[in-house]
mmCIF file of C-alpha atoms and ligand atoms in Angstrom:
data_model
loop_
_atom_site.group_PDB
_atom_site.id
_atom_site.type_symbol
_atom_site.label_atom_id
_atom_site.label_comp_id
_atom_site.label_asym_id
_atom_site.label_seq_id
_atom_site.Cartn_x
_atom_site.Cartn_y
_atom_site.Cartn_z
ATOM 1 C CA UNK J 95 -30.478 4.369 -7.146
ATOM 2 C CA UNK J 96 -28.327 7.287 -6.227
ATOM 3 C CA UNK J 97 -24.494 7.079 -6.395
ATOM 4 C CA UNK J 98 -22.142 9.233 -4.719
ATOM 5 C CA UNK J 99 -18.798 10.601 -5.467
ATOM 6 C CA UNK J 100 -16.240 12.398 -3.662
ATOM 7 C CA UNK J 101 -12.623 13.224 -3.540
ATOM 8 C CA UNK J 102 -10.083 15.886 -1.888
ATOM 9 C CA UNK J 103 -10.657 15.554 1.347
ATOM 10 C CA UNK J 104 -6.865 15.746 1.795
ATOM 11 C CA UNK J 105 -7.876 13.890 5.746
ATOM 12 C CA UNK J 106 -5.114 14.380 7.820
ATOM 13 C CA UNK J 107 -3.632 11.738 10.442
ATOM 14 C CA UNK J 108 -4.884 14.329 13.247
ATOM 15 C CA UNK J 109 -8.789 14.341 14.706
ATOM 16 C CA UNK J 110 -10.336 17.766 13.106
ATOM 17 C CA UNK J 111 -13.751 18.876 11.655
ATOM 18 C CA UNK J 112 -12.881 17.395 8.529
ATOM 19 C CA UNK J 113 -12.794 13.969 9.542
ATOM 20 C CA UNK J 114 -15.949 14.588 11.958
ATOM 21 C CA UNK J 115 -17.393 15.536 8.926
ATOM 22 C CA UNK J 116 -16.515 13.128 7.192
ATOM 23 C CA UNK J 117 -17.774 10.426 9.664
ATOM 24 C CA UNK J 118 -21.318 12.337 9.514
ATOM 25 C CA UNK J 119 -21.189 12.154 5.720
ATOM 26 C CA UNK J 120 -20.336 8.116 5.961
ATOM 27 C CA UNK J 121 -23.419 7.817 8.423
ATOM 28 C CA UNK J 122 -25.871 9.519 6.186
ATOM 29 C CA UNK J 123 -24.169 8.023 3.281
ATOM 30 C CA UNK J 124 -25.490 4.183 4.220
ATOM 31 C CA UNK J 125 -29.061 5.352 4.171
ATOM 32 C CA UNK J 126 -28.765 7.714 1.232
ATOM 33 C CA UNK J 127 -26.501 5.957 -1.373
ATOM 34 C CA UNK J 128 -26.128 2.530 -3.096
ATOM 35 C CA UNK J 129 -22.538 3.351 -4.272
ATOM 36 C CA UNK J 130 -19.745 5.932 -3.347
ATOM 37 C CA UNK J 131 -16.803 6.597 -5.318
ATOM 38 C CA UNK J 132 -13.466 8.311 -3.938
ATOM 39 C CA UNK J 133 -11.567 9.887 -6.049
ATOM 40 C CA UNK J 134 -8.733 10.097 -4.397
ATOM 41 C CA UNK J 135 -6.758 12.861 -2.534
ATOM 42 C CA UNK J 136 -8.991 11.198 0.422
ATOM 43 C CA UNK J 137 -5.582 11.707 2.280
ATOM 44 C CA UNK J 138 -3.132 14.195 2.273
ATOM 45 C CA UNK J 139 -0.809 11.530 2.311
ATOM 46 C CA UNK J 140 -0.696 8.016 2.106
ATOM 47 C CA UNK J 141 2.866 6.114 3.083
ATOM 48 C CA UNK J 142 1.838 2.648 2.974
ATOM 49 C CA UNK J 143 -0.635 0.089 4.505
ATOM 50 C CA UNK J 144 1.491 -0.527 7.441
ATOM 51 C CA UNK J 145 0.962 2.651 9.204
ATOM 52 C CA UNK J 146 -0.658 2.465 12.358
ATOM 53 C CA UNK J 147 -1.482 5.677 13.009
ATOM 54 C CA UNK J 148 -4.699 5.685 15.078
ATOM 55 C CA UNK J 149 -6.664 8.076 13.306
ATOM 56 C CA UNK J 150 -5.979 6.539 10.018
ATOM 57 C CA UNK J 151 -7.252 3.374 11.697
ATOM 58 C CA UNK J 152 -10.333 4.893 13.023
ATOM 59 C CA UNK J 153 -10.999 6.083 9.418
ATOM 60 C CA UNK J 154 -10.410 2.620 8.235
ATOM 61 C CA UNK J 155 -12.663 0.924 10.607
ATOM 62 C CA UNK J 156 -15.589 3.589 9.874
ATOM 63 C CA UNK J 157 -15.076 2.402 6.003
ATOM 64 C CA UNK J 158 -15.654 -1.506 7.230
ATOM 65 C CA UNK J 159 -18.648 -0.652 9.242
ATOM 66 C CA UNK J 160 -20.179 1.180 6.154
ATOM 67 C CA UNK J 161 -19.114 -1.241 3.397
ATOM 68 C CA UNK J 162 -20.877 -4.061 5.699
ATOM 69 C CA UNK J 163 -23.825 -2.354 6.150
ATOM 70 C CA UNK J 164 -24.330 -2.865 2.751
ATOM 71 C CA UNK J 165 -22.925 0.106 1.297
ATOM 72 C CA UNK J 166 -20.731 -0.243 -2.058
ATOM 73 C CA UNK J 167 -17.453 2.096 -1.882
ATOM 74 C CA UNK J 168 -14.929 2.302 -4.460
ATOM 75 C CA UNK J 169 -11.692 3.985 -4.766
ATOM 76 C CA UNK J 170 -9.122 6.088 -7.549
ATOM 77 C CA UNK J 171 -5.709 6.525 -6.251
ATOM 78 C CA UNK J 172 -5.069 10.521 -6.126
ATOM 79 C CA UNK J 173 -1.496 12.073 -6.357
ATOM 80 C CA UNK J 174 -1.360 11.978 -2.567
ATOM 81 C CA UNK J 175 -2.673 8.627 -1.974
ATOM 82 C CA UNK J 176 -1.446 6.466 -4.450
ATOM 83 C CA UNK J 177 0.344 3.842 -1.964
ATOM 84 C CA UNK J 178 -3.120 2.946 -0.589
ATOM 85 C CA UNK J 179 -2.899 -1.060 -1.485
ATOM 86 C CA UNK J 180 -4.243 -4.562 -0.874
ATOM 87 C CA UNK J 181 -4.377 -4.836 2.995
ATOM 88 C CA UNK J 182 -6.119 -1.155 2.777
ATOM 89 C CA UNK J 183 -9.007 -2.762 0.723
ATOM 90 C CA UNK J 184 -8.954 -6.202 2.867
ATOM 91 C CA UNK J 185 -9.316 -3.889 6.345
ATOM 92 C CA UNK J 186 -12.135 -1.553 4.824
ATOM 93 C CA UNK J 187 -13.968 -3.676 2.167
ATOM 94 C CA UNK J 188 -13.610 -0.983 -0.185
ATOM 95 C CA UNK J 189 -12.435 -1.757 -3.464
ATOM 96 C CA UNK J 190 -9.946 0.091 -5.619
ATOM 97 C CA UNK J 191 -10.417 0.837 -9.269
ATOM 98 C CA UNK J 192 -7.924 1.990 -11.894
ATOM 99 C CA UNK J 193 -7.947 5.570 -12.796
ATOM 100 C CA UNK J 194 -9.735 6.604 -15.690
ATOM 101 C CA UNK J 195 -12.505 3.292 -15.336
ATOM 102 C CA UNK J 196 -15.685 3.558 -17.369
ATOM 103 C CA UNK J 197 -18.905 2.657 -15.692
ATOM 104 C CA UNK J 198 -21.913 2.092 -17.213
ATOM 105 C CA UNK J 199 -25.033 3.141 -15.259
ATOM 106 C CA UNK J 200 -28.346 2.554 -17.053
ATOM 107 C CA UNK J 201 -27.467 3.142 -20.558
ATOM 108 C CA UNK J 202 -25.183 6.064 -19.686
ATOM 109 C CA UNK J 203 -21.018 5.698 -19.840
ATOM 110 C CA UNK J 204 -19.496 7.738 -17.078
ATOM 111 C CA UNK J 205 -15.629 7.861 -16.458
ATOM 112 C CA UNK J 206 -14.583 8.652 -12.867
ATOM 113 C CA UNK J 207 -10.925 9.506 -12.497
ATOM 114 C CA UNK J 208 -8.704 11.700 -10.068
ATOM 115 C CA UNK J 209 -8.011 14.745 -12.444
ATOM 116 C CA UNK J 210 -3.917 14.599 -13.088
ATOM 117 C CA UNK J 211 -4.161 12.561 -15.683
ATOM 118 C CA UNK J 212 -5.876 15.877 -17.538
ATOM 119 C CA UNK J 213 -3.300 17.940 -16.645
ATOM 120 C CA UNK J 214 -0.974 16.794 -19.644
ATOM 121 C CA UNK J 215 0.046 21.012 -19.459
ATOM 122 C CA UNK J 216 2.101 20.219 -16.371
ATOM 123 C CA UNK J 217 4.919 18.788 -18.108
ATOM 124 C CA UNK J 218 6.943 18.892 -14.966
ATOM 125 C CA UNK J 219 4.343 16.934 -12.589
ATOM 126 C CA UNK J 220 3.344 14.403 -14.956
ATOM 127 C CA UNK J 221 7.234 13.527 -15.860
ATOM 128 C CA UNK J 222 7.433 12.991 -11.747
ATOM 129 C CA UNK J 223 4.251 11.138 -11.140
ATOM 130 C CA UNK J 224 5.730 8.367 -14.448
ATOM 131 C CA UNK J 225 9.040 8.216 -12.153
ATOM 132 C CA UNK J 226 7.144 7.472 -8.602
ATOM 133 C CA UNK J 227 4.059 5.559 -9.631
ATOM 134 C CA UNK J 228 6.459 2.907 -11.074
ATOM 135 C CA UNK J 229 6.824 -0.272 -9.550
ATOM 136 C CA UNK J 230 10.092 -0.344 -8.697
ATOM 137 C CA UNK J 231 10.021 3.193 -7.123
ATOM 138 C CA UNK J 232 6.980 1.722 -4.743
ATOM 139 C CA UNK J 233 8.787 -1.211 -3.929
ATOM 140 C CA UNK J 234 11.718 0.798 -2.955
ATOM 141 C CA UNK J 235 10.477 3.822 -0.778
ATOM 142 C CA UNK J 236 7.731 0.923 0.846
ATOM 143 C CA UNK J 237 10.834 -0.999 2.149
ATOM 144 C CA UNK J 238 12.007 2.300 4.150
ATOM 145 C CA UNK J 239 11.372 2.712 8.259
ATOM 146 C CA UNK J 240 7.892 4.409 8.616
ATOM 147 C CA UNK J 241 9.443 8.006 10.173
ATOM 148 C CA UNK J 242 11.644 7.893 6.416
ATOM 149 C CA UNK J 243 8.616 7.592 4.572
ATOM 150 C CA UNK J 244 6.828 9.971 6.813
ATOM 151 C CA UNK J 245 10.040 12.592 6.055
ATOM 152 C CA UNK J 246 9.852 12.220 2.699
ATOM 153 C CA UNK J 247 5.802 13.038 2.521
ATOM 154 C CA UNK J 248 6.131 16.189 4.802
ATOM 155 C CA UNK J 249 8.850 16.925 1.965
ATOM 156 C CA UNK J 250 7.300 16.391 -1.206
ATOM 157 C CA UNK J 251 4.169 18.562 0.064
ATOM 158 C CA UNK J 252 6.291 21.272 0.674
ATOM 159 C CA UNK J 253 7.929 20.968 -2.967
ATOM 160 C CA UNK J 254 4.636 20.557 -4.153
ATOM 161 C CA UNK J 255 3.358 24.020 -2.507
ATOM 162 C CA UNK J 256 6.087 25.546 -3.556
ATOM 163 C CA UNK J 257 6.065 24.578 -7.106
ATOM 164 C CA UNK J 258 2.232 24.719 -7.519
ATOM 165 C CA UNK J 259 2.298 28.772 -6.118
ATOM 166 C CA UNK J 260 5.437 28.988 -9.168
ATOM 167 C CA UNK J 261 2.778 28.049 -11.799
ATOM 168 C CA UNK J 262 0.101 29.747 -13.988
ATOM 169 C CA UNK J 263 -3.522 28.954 -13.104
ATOM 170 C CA UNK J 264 -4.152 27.542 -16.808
ATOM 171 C CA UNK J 265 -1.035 25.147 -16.284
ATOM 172 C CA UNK J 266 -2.685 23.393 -13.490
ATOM 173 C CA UNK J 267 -5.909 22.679 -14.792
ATOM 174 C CA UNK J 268 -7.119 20.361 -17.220
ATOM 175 C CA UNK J 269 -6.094 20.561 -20.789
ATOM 176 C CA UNK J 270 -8.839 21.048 -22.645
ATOM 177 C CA UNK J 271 -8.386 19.844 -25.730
ATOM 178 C CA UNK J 272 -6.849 15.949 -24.025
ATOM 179 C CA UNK J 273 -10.670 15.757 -21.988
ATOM 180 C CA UNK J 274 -12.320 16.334 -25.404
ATOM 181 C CA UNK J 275 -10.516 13.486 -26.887
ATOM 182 C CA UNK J 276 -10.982 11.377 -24.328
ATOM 183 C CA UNK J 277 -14.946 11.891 -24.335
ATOM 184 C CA UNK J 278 -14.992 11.402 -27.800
ATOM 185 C CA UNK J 279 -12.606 8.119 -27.803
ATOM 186 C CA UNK J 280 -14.767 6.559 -24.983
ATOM 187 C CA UNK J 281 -18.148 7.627 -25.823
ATOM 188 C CA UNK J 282 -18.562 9.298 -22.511
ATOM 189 C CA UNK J 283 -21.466 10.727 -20.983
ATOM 190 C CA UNK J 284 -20.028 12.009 -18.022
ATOM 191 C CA UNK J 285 -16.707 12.809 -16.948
ATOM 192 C CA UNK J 286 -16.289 13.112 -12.931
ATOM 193 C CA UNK J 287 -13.077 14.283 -11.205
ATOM 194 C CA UNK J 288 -10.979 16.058 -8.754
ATOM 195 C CA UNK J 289 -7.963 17.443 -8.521
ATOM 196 C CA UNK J 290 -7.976 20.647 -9.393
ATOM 197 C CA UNK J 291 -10.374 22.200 -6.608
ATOM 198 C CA UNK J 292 -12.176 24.168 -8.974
ATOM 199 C CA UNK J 293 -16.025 22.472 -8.441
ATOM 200 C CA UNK J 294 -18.201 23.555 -11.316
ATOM 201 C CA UNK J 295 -20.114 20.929 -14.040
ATOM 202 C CA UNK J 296 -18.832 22.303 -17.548
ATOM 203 C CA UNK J 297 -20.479 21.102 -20.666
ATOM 204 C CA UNK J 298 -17.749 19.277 -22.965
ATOM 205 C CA UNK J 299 -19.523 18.864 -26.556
ATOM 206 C CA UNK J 300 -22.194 16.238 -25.385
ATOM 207 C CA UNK J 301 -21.153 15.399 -22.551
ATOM 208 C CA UNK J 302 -20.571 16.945 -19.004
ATOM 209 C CA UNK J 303 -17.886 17.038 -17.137
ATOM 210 C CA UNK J 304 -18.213 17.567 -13.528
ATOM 211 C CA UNK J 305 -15.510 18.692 -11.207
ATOM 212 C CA UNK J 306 -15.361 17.878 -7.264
ATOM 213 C CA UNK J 307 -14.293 20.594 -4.396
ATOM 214 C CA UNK J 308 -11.810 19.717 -2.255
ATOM 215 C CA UNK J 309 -12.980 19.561 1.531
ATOM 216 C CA UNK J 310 -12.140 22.677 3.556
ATOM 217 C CA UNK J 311 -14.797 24.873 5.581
ATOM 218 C CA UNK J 312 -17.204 22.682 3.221
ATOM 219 C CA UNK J 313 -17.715 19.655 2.023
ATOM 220 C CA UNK J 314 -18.737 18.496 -1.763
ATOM 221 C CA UNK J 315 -20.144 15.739 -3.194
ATOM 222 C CA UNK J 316 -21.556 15.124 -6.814
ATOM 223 C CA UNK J 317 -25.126 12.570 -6.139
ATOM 224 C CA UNK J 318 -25.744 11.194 -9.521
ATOM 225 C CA UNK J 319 -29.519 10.365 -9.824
ATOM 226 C CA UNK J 320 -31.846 9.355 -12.831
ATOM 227 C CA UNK J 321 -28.988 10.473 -15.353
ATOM 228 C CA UNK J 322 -28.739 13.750 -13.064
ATOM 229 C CA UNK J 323 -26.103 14.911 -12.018
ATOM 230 C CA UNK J 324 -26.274 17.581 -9.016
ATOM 231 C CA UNK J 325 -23.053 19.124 -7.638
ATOM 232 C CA UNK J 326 -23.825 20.376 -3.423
ATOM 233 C CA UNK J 327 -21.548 21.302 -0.997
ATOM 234 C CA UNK J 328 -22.006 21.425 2.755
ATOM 235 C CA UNK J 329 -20.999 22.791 6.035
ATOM 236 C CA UNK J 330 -18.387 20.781 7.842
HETATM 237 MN MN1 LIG S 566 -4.772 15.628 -6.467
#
């Protein structure tokens, strides 16, 4: 059996190579793989399920025809994408997992999560994401008019830009030391995330811990085979 995983595509609500690409990956995907995770970042941004933009549609009916044909997808809400709800997962079949979720595959514990969460260094960010991934703050911006919501996206990327170009390199990456303890807490074999564009499978004490690409003149994908791992990336 050979899972897949993904993240950072960062798709866009416009028709490009990436999401051409990314319909070619979901086509070979079905014969190739039992299971694909998606780590999230899948969009740049994610205002709620009751957008009706057509190209998020066409993504989400691409997802439907591959979960029906048998392949297993599963999803961890990124930074960008963490409004992607229920009647997302009812029109695509995929199914949406907590971040941080251990899954056991043969007798090997692997924890697939977005990559903030690592980031403890980023005092800044992480105070913001406990403010906006409350419920109350959901409820709130979901009850705005679509072009609000849409405002406030374009918005908060351009913060985000700003602030991320502000920052040392170290600052944005994982902390160390938090990923050790959490391998050692959970017993884990394999850590696999995104976030932080920086693709490369480190060794962590025992375990690995493998780091997606984010999608831009390539692709990436980590294919997890036989408790191997195998990090490729490829030509959109
Ligand atoms: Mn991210």
């Amino acid at each position: 059996m050979t899972i897949a995983f993904i993240s950072d595509l960062h798709l866009e609500p416009v028709e490009n190579d990436k999401t051409a690409g990314f319909f070619n990956f979901l086509n070979s995907a079905q014969n190739k793989y039992q299971q694909l995770y998606i780590l999230g970042d899948f969009f740049e941004y994610w205002i709620g399920d009751d957008d009706n933009e057509p190209v998020n549609l066409s993504i989400q009916q691409k997802l439907k025809a591959a979960t029906d044909s048998g392949l297993d997808i599963f999803f961890v809400h990124g930074n960008r994408d963490f409004l992607i709800g229920s009647e997302f997962e009812k029109n695509t079949g995929v199914k949406i997992i907590e971040d941080m979720t251990l899954i056991e595959i043969g007798n090997k514990s692997v924890m697939v999560a977005h990559g903030d969460s690592f980031c403890t260094d980023d005092v800044e960010y992480q105070e913001m994401k406990k403010e906006i991934r409350s419920d109350s703050w959901k409820n709130t911006f979901l009850a705005k008019p679509i072009d609000e919501r849409i405002a406030f996206a374009n918005n908060m990327r351009a913060e985000s830009a700003k602030r991320s170009s502000n920052k040392p390199e170290n600052i944005m990456d994982v902390n160390c030391d938090y990923v050790s303890q959490i391998i050692s807490d959970h017993n884990i074999d394999y850590l696999i995330h995104g976030h932080t564009h920086r693709p490369k499978i480190h060794q962590a004490g025992n375990a690995l811990r493998a780091v997606l690409g984010s999608w831009e003149e390539e692709g990436w994908v980590i294919e997890y085979n036989q408790e191997h791992l195998e990090l490729k990336s490829f030509t959109l």
